[in-house]
Amino acid sequence: MVLYSPGRTSSYPTDPVDSGIRIHFLGGGDEVGNVGCVLEDKTGTRILIDYGLAPTRPPRYPSECPPIDHAIITHSHIDHIGMAPWLVGHHGTRLHGTTLTAAVSEMMWRDTYKVSSIEGYPLPWDMRDLDAALGAWETHDMGEWFEIGAWRLRFHLAGHIPGAAMIEIETPELRLLWGGDMDTRQNPNVAGAKPVKCDILCIESTYGGREHPNRVEEEARLVARVKEVVSRGGLALIPAFASGRCQDILRILHTAVPHLEVHFDGMGTRVTKHWMNNPEHIHHPEGLEKVWRWARKVRSKSDRKKALDADVIVTTSGMLDGGPAIWYLNRLRHDSANAILLTGYQAEGSGGRSLLDNRRLPIFGNITPVDLEVSQFQLSNHAGHSELHSFVRACEPRHVVFFHGDTEAREAISAEFKHSPTPSLPLNGTSLNLK
Ligand SMILES: [Zn+2]
């Protein structure tokens, strides 16, 4: 059991900064997710960017944040936002994000709280901290400058998911762009990120060294698979992440196979309502409204039973770790005409990974064989190697910091930049000082 040890675990140095900017990773430096990074310069201005937790078993937390008045939250995925209630509860931190990130945060935190109670992993924050965090938001529009200490800051569209932001920071000495989770490619619900000229670029490296398949072809492959399953009298169960992937899948299906009966269940339905309330963050929001009216929302137990006669069910959890997807799978597994279409990364230890590797997974606590056809589709909303490479070049930084990636990925992308810009591969618990 891992328990966070506030007051004893901060790796943050106590000496002042002479010049340039200090970049200190509490988490997410040499790993995917679990992000927390402190930035500080000689004016004493200090901010935190993101404070997440990695929802592994047991969860991983970034190390303890030093006292901090302001945190930038790039987007609402739990590996970037999960520990923010601790910050607010312990340091009274203000949280800066887009309106959509703030709107979705409550659901993400409540779900994290619920899951941690069910799985028996103690969270370092409680419901009081959560309530305090809900009142700690200061929201900003994309492109609107705001000030923290001696710095000016503004958000830019990051692609990835609606509401996700990159943050541009102007200090008295330099300009820094923090990319957050980002993608320069258009996806069904959000336009791609555009480069911003800067001196220092901090950028994720999740897909360093790996190229994505062509997005259009991959979407076509998904649609073809759905048609094939439906034409033989089966049902296509599509487990998908609540924030981003569910909505992408629905838009793809609505465009390609509007005649099919598609049911939509799980936390993604509530996320979608927030998206529709914040249409300025959505690419062609009227398209999403149409999709919402078209998909049959599952709102009750009887709706869930009716969905078993549908053509397609899109639901959480994306890695088959619980949620309605498991309920459906338990009923659908007896008819070999049905199929499972996985639409995202399946982490080690997840139900989806176990299904792919061993043809079995936990269903309500019992390891259960599942003999249905399983296929997997690459519909990632992170930039691939080529997109990262082009984006870095177009920002024309002096320094580029590759974080949020494993060693292999970070080395592969950094190998593209031998001299200019100067690459850095930070480690958690250590500081970079860049000028
Ligand atoms: Zn993300």
PDB file of N, CA and C in Angstrom, residues 85-166:
ATOM      1  N   PRO A  85      -6.710  18.454  -5.535  1.00  0.00           N
ATOM      2  CA  PRO A  85      -7.379  18.730  -4.263  1.00  0.00           C
ATOM      3  C   PRO A  85      -6.393  18.761  -3.080  1.00  0.00           C
ATOM      4  N   TRP A  86      -5.349  17.966  -3.142  1.00  0.00           N
ATOM      5  CA  TRP A  86      -4.343  17.989  -2.065  1.00  0.00           C
ATOM      6  C   TRP A  86      -3.675  19.363  -1.994  1.00  0.00           C
ATOM      7  N   LEU A  87      -3.348  19.905  -3.176  1.00  0.00           N
ATOM      8  CA  LEU A  87      -2.690  21.221  -3.236  1.00  0.00           C
ATOM      9  C   LEU A  87      -3.540  22.283  -2.560  1.00  0.00           C
ATOM     10  N   VAL A  88      -4.820  22.277  -2.941  1.00  0.00           N
ATOM     11  CA  VAL A  88      -5.726  23.309  -2.435  1.00  0.00           C
ATOM     12  C   VAL A  88      -5.917  23.118  -0.930  1.00  0.00           C
ATOM     13  N   GLY A  89      -6.095  21.860  -0.502  1.00  0.00           N
ATOM     14  CA  GLY A  89      -6.308  21.575   0.915  1.00  0.00           C
ATOM     15  C   GLY A  89      -5.099  21.917   1.780  1.00  0.00           C
ATOM     16  N   HIS A  90      -3.899  21.746   1.242  1.00  0.00           N
ATOM     17  CA  HIS A  90      -2.693  21.931   2.059  1.00  0.00           C
ATOM     18  C   HIS A  90      -2.002  23.266   1.857  1.00  0.00           C
ATOM     19  N   HIS A  91      -2.074  23.818   0.657  1.00  0.00           N
ATOM     20  CA  HIS A  91      -1.359  25.076   0.375  1.00  0.00           C
ATOM     21  C   HIS A  91      -2.297  26.216  -0.014  1.00  0.00           C
ATOM     22  N   GLY A  92      -3.574  25.956  -0.111  1.00  0.00           N
ATOM     23  CA  GLY A  92      -4.510  27.011  -0.529  1.00  0.00           C
ATOM     24  C   GLY A  92      -4.239  27.500  -1.951  1.00  0.00           C
ATOM     25  N   THR A  93      -3.730  26.601  -2.792  1.00  0.00           N
ATOM     26  CA  THR A  93      -3.325  26.969  -4.157  1.00  0.00           C
ATOM     27  C   THR A  93      -4.528  27.373  -5.013  1.00  0.00           C
ATOM     28  N   ARG A  94      -4.365  28.396  -5.872  1.00  0.00           N
ATOM     29  CA  ARG A  94      -5.360  28.719  -6.895  1.00  0.00           C
ATOM     30  C   ARG A  94      -5.099  27.825  -8.097  1.00  0.00           C
ATOM     31  N   LEU A  95      -6.157  27.344  -8.713  1.00  0.00           N
ATOM     32  CA  LEU A  95      -6.013  26.482  -9.889  1.00  0.00           C
ATOM     33  C   LEU A  95      -6.405  27.269 -11.137  1.00  0.00           C
ATOM     34  N   HIS A  96      -5.523  27.299 -12.126  1.00  0.00           N
ATOM     35  CA  HIS A  96      -5.802  28.024 -13.368  1.00  0.00           C
ATOM     36  C   HIS A  96      -6.008  27.015 -14.490  1.00  0.00           C
ATOM     37  N   GLY A  97      -7.135  27.142 -15.180  1.00  0.00           N
ATOM     38  CA  GLY A  97      -7.401  26.226 -16.286  1.00  0.00           C
ATOM     39  C   GLY A  97      -8.436  26.832 -17.216  1.00  0.00           C
ATOM     40  N   THR A  98      -8.807  26.073 -18.244  1.00  0.00           N
ATOM     41  CA  THR A  98      -9.873  26.546 -19.126  1.00  0.00           C
ATOM     42  C   THR A  98     -11.223  26.240 -18.460  1.00  0.00           C
ATOM     43  N   THR A  99     -12.269  26.864 -18.953  1.00  0.00           N
ATOM     44  CA  THR A  99     -13.601  26.649 -18.367  1.00  0.00           C
ATOM     45  C   THR A  99     -14.000  25.173 -18.441  1.00  0.00           C
ATOM     46  N   LEU A 100     -13.625  24.516 -19.537  1.00  0.00           N
ATOM     47  CA  LEU A 100     -14.037  23.122 -19.702  1.00  0.00           C
ATOM     48  C   LEU A 100     -13.270  22.208 -18.747  1.00  0.00           C
ATOM     49  N   THR A 101     -11.975  22.468 -18.572  1.00  0.00           N
ATOM     50  CA  THR A 101     -11.181  21.668 -17.623  1.00  0.00           C
ATOM     51  C   THR A 101     -11.779  21.800 -16.223  1.00  0.00           C
ATOM     52  N   ALA A 102     -12.118  23.022 -15.843  1.00  0.00           N
ATOM     53  CA  ALA A 102     -12.699  23.247 -14.513  1.00  0.00           C
ATOM     54  C   ALA A 102     -14.048  22.529 -14.391  1.00  0.00           C
ATOM     55  N   ALA A 103     -14.834  22.572 -15.473  1.00  0.00           N
ATOM     56  CA  ALA A 103     -16.174  21.964 -15.425  1.00  0.00           C
ATOM     57  C   ALA A 103     -16.101  20.446 -15.240  1.00  0.00           C
ATOM     58  N   VAL A 104     -15.137  19.820 -15.900  1.00  0.00           N
ATOM     59  CA  VAL A 104     -15.046  18.354 -15.863  1.00  0.00           C
ATOM     60  C   VAL A 104     -14.343  17.865 -14.590  1.00  0.00           C
ATOM     61  N   SER A 105     -13.600  18.768 -13.916  1.00  0.00           N
ATOM     62  CA  SER A 105     -12.752  18.344 -12.794  1.00  0.00           C
ATOM     63  C   SER A 105     -13.539  17.655 -11.676  1.00  0.00           C
ATOM     64  N   GLU A 106     -14.715  18.168 -11.362  1.00  0.00           N
ATOM     65  CA  GLU A 106     -15.462  17.616 -10.227  1.00  0.00           C
ATOM     66  C   GLU A 106     -15.754  16.123 -10.437  1.00  0.00           C
ATOM     67  N   MET A 107     -16.198  15.812 -11.655  1.00  0.00           N
ATOM     68  CA  MET A 107     -16.517  14.421 -11.971  1.00  0.00           C
ATOM     69  C   MET A 107     -15.271  13.539 -11.887  1.00  0.00           C
ATOM     70  N   MET A 108     -14.160  14.042 -12.378  1.00  0.00           N
ATOM     71  CA  MET A 108     -12.921  13.263 -12.359  1.00  0.00           C
ATOM     72  C   MET A 108     -12.477  13.000 -10.920  1.00  0.00           C
ATOM     73  N   TRP A 109     -12.560  14.029 -10.086  1.00  0.00           N
ATOM     74  CA  TRP A 109     -12.133  13.867  -8.689  1.00  0.00           C
ATOM     75  C   TRP A 109     -13.078  12.927  -7.929  1.00  0.00           C
ATOM     76  N   ARG A 110     -14.386  13.108  -8.132  1.00  0.00           N
ATOM     77  CA  ARG A 110     -15.334  12.242  -7.410  1.00  0.00           C
ATOM     78  C   ARG A 110     -15.143  10.787  -7.829  1.00  0.00           C
ATOM     79  N   ASP A 111     -14.902  10.572  -9.112  1.00  0.00           N
ATOM     80  CA  ASP A 111     -14.691   9.204  -9.592  1.00  0.00           C
ATOM     81  C   ASP A 111     -13.403   8.616  -8.990  1.00  0.00           C
ATOM     82  N   THR A 112     -12.347   9.427  -8.921  1.00  0.00           N
ATOM     83  CA  THR A 112     -11.089   8.970  -8.323  1.00  0.00           C
ATOM     84  C   THR A 112     -11.308   8.585  -6.863  1.00  0.00           C
ATOM     85  N   TYR A 113     -12.086   9.416  -6.168  1.00  0.00           N
ATOM     86  CA  TYR A 113     -12.373   9.165  -4.756  1.00  0.00           C
ATOM     87  C   TYR A 113     -13.123   7.840  -4.600  1.00  0.00           C
ATOM     88  N   LYS A 114     -14.111   7.650  -5.456  1.00  0.00           N
ATOM     89  CA  LYS A 114     -14.931   6.441  -5.393  1.00  0.00           C
ATOM     90  C   LYS A 114     -14.086   5.191  -5.672  1.00  0.00           C
ATOM     91  N   VAL A 115     -13.284   5.272  -6.751  1.00  0.00           N
ATOM     92  CA  VAL A 115     -12.467   4.115  -7.143  1.00  0.00           C
ATOM     93  C   VAL A 115     -11.456   3.784  -6.044  1.00  0.00           C
ATOM     94  N   SER A 116     -10.860   4.819  -5.431  1.00  0.00           N
ATOM     95  CA  SER A 116      -9.858   4.541  -4.396  1.00  0.00           C
ATOM     96  C   SER A 116     -10.505   3.874  -3.193  1.00  0.00           C
ATOM     97  N   SER A 117     -11.749   4.246  -2.876  1.00  0.00           N
ATOM     98  CA  SER A 117     -12.429   3.586  -1.757  1.00  0.00           C
ATOM     99  C   SER A 117     -12.717   2.128  -2.102  1.00  0.00           C
ATOM    100  N   ILE A 118     -13.172   1.890  -3.344  1.00  0.00           N
ATOM    101  CA  ILE A 118     -13.514   0.521  -3.745  1.00  0.00           C
ATOM    102  C   ILE A 118     -12.256  -0.349  -3.755  1.00  0.00           C
ATOM    103  N   GLU A 119     -11.169   0.201  -4.298  1.00  0.00           N
ATOM    104  CA  GLU A 119      -9.959  -0.614  -4.450  1.00  0.00           C
ATOM    105  C   GLU A 119      -9.124  -0.654  -3.175  1.00  0.00           C
ATOM    106  N   GLY A 120      -9.481   0.183  -2.189  1.00  0.00           N
ATOM    107  CA  GLY A 120      -8.789   0.125  -0.903  1.00  0.00           C
ATOM    108  C   GLY A 120      -7.448   0.827  -0.875  1.00  0.00           C
ATOM    109  N   TYR A 121      -7.206   1.713  -1.861  1.00  0.00           N
ATOM    110  CA  TYR A 121      -5.988   2.511  -1.822  1.00  0.00           C
ATOM    111  C   TYR A 121      -6.316   3.868  -1.220  1.00  0.00           C
ATOM    112  N   PRO A 122      -5.652   4.244  -0.122  1.00  0.00           N
ATOM    113  CA  PRO A 122      -5.993   5.532   0.481  1.00  0.00           C
ATOM    114  C   PRO A 122      -5.536   6.682  -0.419  1.00  0.00           C
ATOM    115  N   LEU A 123      -6.356   7.705  -0.525  1.00  0.00           N
ATOM    116  CA  LEU A 123      -5.992   8.900  -1.275  1.00  0.00           C
ATOM    117  C   LEU A 123      -5.383   9.890  -0.289  1.00  0.00           C
ATOM    118  N   PRO A 124      -4.424  10.694  -0.727  1.00  0.00           N
ATOM    119  CA  PRO A 124      -3.842  11.686   0.186  1.00  0.00           C
ATOM    120  C   PRO A 124      -4.783  12.858   0.448  1.00  0.00           C
ATOM    121  N   TRP A 125      -5.916  12.943  -0.250  1.00  0.00           N
ATOM    122  CA  TRP A 125      -6.851  14.042  -0.008  1.00  0.00           C
ATOM    123  C   TRP A 125      -8.239  13.486   0.292  1.00  0.00           C
ATOM    124  N   ASP A 126      -9.076  14.328   0.936  1.00  0.00           N
ATOM    125  CA  ASP A 126     -10.412  13.863   1.310  1.00  0.00           C
ATOM    126  C   ASP A 126     -11.492  14.755   0.688  1.00  0.00           C
ATOM    127  N   MET A 127     -12.737  14.506   1.054  1.00  0.00           N
ATOM    128  CA  MET A 127     -13.849  15.233   0.433  1.00  0.00           C
ATOM    129  C   MET A 127     -13.811  16.733   0.750  1.00  0.00           C
ATOM    130  N   ARG A 128     -13.266  17.079   1.924  1.00  0.00           N
ATOM    131  CA  ARG A 128     -13.144  18.519   2.231  1.00  0.00           C
ATOM    132  C   ARG A 128     -12.185  19.199   1.262  1.00  0.00           C
ATOM    133  N   ASP A 129     -11.063  18.502   0.976  1.00  0.00           N
ATOM    134  CA  ASP A 129     -10.095  19.053   0.014  1.00  0.00           C
ATOM    135  C   ASP A 129     -10.753  19.193  -1.362  1.00  0.00           C
ATOM    136  N   LEU A 130     -11.562  18.184  -1.722  1.00  0.00           N
ATOM    137  CA  LEU A 130     -12.244  18.225  -3.014  1.00  0.00           C
ATOM    138  C   LEU A 130     -13.179  19.446  -3.089  1.00  0.00           C
ATOM    139  N   ASP A 131     -13.952  19.658  -2.034  1.00  0.00           N
ATOM    140  CA  ASP A 131     -14.858  20.811  -2.031  1.00  0.00           C
ATOM    141  C   ASP A 131     -14.072  22.118  -2.149  1.00  0.00           C
ATOM    142  N   ALA A 132     -12.938  22.191  -1.431  1.00  0.00           N
ATOM    143  CA  ALA A 132     -12.110  23.407  -1.498  1.00  0.00           C
ATOM    144  C   ALA A 132     -11.582  23.605  -2.921  1.00  0.00           C
ATOM    145  N   ALA A 133     -11.187  22.495  -3.563  1.00  0.00           N
ATOM    146  CA  ALA A 133     -10.630  22.593  -4.918  1.00  0.00           C
ATOM    147  C   ALA A 133     -11.665  23.124  -5.908  1.00  0.00           C
ATOM    148  N   LEU A 134     -12.925  22.749  -5.702  1.00  0.00           N
ATOM    149  CA  LEU A 134     -13.970  23.224  -6.617  1.00  0.00           C
ATOM    150  C   LEU A 134     -14.100  24.747  -6.568  1.00  0.00           C
ATOM    151  N   GLY A 135     -13.770  25.326  -5.401  1.00  0.00           N
ATOM    152  CA  GLY A 135     -13.849  26.789  -5.270  1.00  0.00           C
ATOM    153  C   GLY A 135     -12.542  27.490  -5.591  1.00  0.00           C
ATOM    154  N   ALA A 136     -11.531  26.734  -6.028  1.00  0.00           N
ATOM    155  CA  ALA A 136     -10.187  27.322  -6.228  1.00  0.00           C
ATOM    156  C   ALA A 136      -9.880  27.654  -7.683  1.00  0.00           C
ATOM    157  N   TRP A 137     -10.863  27.393  -8.575  1.00  0.00           N
ATOM    158  CA  TRP A 137     -10.591  27.606 -10.009  1.00  0.00           C
ATOM    159  C   TRP A 137     -10.587  29.085 -10.390  1.00  0.00           C
ATOM    160  N   GLU A 138      -9.620  29.467 -11.218  1.00  0.00           N
ATOM    161  CA  GLU A 138      -9.678  30.729 -11.965  1.00  0.00           C
ATOM    162  C   GLU A 138      -9.571  30.321 -13.415  1.00  0.00           C
ATOM    163  N   THR A 139     -10.633  30.566 -14.172  1.00  0.00           N
ATOM    164  CA  THR A 139     -10.613  30.092 -15.560  1.00  0.00           C
ATOM    165  C   THR A 139     -10.197  31.220 -16.500  1.00  0.00           C
ATOM    166  N   HIS A 140      -9.586  30.816 -17.614  1.00  0.00           N
ATOM    167  CA  HIS A 140      -9.066  31.775 -18.604  1.00  0.00           C
ATOM    168  C   HIS A 140      -9.407  31.279 -19.999  1.00  0.00           C
ATOM    169  N   ASP A 141      -9.734  32.221 -20.872  1.00  0.00           N
ATOM    170  CA  ASP A 141      -9.986  31.862 -22.268  1.00  0.00           C
ATOM    171  C   ASP A 141      -8.655  31.587 -22.961  1.00  0.00           C
ATOM    172  N   MET A 142      -8.726  30.815 -24.036  1.00  0.00           N
ATOM    173  CA  MET A 142      -7.538  30.601 -24.862  1.00  0.00           C
ATOM    174  C   MET A 142      -7.067  31.975 -25.375  1.00  0.00           C
ATOM    175  N   GLY A 143      -5.777  32.227 -25.278  1.00  0.00           N
ATOM    176  CA  GLY A 143      -5.207  33.458 -25.845  1.00  0.00           C
ATOM    177  C   GLY A 143      -5.296  34.676 -24.945  1.00  0.00           C
ATOM    178  N   GLU A 144      -5.975  34.550 -23.794  1.00  0.00           N
ATOM    179  CA  GLU A 144      -6.147  35.711 -22.899  1.00  0.00           C
ATOM    180  C   GLU A 144      -4.971  35.768 -21.909  1.00  0.00           C
ATOM    181  N   TRP A 145      -4.221  36.890 -21.927  1.00  0.00           N
ATOM    182  CA  TRP A 145      -3.077  37.010 -21.014  1.00  0.00           C
ATOM    183  C   TRP A 145      -3.573  37.185 -19.575  1.00  0.00           C
ATOM    184  N   PHE A 146      -2.879  36.562 -18.630  1.00  0.00           N
ATOM    185  CA  PHE A 146      -3.110  36.829 -17.214  1.00  0.00           C
ATOM    186  C   PHE A 146      -1.754  36.861 -16.505  1.00  0.00           C
ATOM    187  N   GLU A 147      -1.735  37.376 -15.298  1.00  0.00           N
ATOM    188  CA  GLU A 147      -0.452  37.561 -14.612  1.00  0.00           C
ATOM    189  C   GLU A 147      -0.372  36.721 -13.348  1.00  0.00           C
ATOM    190  N   ILE A 148       0.818  36.183 -13.119  1.00  0.00           N
ATOM    191  CA  ILE A 148       1.127  35.547 -11.837  1.00  0.00           C
ATOM    192  C   ILE A 148       2.508  36.070 -11.447  1.00  0.00           C
ATOM    193  N   GLY A 149       2.606  36.795 -10.325  1.00  0.00           N
ATOM    194  CA  GLY A 149       3.881  37.390  -9.907  1.00  0.00           C
ATOM    195  C   GLY A 149       4.431  38.261 -11.022  1.00  0.00           C
ATOM    196  N   ALA A 150       5.702  38.017 -11.406  1.00  0.00           N
ATOM    197  CA  ALA A 150       6.348  38.831 -12.443  1.00  0.00           C
ATOM    198  C   ALA A 150       6.133  38.261 -13.839  1.00  0.00           C
ATOM    199  N   TRP A 151       5.270  37.259 -13.972  1.00  0.00           N
ATOM    200  CA  TRP A 151       5.108  36.580 -15.264  1.00  0.00           C
ATOM    201  C   TRP A 151       3.754  36.903 -15.897  1.00  0.00           C
ATOM    202  N   ARG A 152       3.755  36.837 -17.255  1.00  0.00           N
ATOM    203  CA  ARG A 152       2.491  36.881 -18.004  1.00  0.00           C
ATOM    204  C   ARG A 152       2.289  35.493 -18.609  1.00  0.00           C
ATOM    205  N   LEU A 153       1.065  35.054 -18.650  1.00  0.00           N
ATOM    206  CA  LEU A 153       0.792  33.698 -19.146  1.00  0.00           C
ATOM    207  C   LEU A 153      -0.455  33.702 -20.034  1.00  0.00           C
ATOM    208  N   ARG A 154      -0.493  32.794 -20.982  1.00  0.00           N
ATOM    209  CA  ARG A 154      -1.741  32.592 -21.732  1.00  0.00           C
ATOM    210  C   ARG A 154      -1.827  31.159 -22.248  1.00  0.00           C
ATOM    211  N   PHE A 155      -3.079  30.703 -22.377  1.00  0.00           N
ATOM    212  CA  PHE A 155      -3.332  29.347 -22.869  1.00  0.00           C
ATOM    213  C   PHE A 155      -3.429  29.324 -24.393  1.00  0.00           C
ATOM    214  N   HIS A 156      -2.992  28.214 -24.972  1.00  0.00           N
ATOM    215  CA  HIS A 156      -3.197  27.940 -26.396  1.00  0.00           C
ATOM    216  C   HIS A 156      -3.807  26.545 -26.526  1.00  0.00           C
ATOM    217  N   LEU A 157      -4.554  26.367 -27.614  1.00  0.00           N
ATOM    218  CA  LEU A 157      -5.166  25.060 -27.894  1.00  0.00           C
ATOM    219  C   LEU A 157      -4.102  23.961 -28.002  1.00  0.00           C
ATOM    220  N   ALA A 158      -4.292  22.861 -27.276  1.00  0.00           N
ATOM    221  CA  ALA A 158      -3.302  21.769 -27.287  1.00  0.00           C
ATOM    222  C   ALA A 158      -3.720  20.583 -28.148  1.00  0.00           C
ATOM    223  N   GLY A 159      -4.934  20.638 -28.766  1.00  0.00           N
ATOM    224  CA  GLY A 159      -5.431  19.413 -29.418  1.00  0.00           C
ATOM    225  C   GLY A 159      -5.737  18.427 -28.296  1.00  0.00           C
ATOM    226  N   HIS A 160      -5.396  17.165 -28.437  1.00  0.00           N
ATOM    227  CA  HIS A 160      -5.527  16.153 -27.383  1.00  0.00           C
ATOM    228  C   HIS A 160      -6.987  15.914 -27.003  1.00  0.00           C
ATOM    229  N   ILE A 161      -7.574  16.742 -26.144  1.00  0.00           N
ATOM    230  CA  ILE A 161      -9.013  16.659 -25.863  1.00  0.00           C
ATOM    231  C   ILE A 161      -9.552  18.088 -25.778  1.00  0.00           C
ATOM    232  N   PRO A 162     -10.858  18.274 -25.943  1.00  0.00           N
ATOM    233  CA  PRO A 162     -11.415  19.619 -25.800  1.00  0.00           C
ATOM    234  C   PRO A 162     -11.085  20.202 -24.424  1.00  0.00           C
ATOM    235  N   GLY A 163     -10.704  21.470 -24.412  1.00  0.00           N
ATOM    236  CA  GLY A 163     -10.350  22.148 -23.158  1.00  0.00           C
ATOM    237  C   GLY A 163      -8.889  22.021 -22.806  1.00  0.00           C
ATOM    238  N   ALA A 164      -8.160  21.093 -23.438  1.00  0.00           N
ATOM    239  CA  ALA A 164      -6.735  20.919 -23.126  1.00  0.00           C
ATOM    240  C   ALA A 164      -5.951  22.121 -23.627  1.00  0.00           C
ATOM    241  N   ALA A 165      -5.002  22.581 -22.804  1.00  0.00           N
ATOM    242  CA  ALA A 165      -4.265  23.796 -23.138  1.00  0.00           C
ATOM    243  C   ALA A 165      -2.765  23.588 -23.026  1.00  0.00           C
ATOM    244  N   MET A 166      -2.046  24.312 -23.896  1.00  0.00           N
ATOM    245  CA  MET A 166      -0.623  24.530 -23.701  1.00  0.00           C
ATOM    246  C   MET A 166      -0.545  25.869 -22.956  1.00  0.00           C
TER     247      MET A 166
END
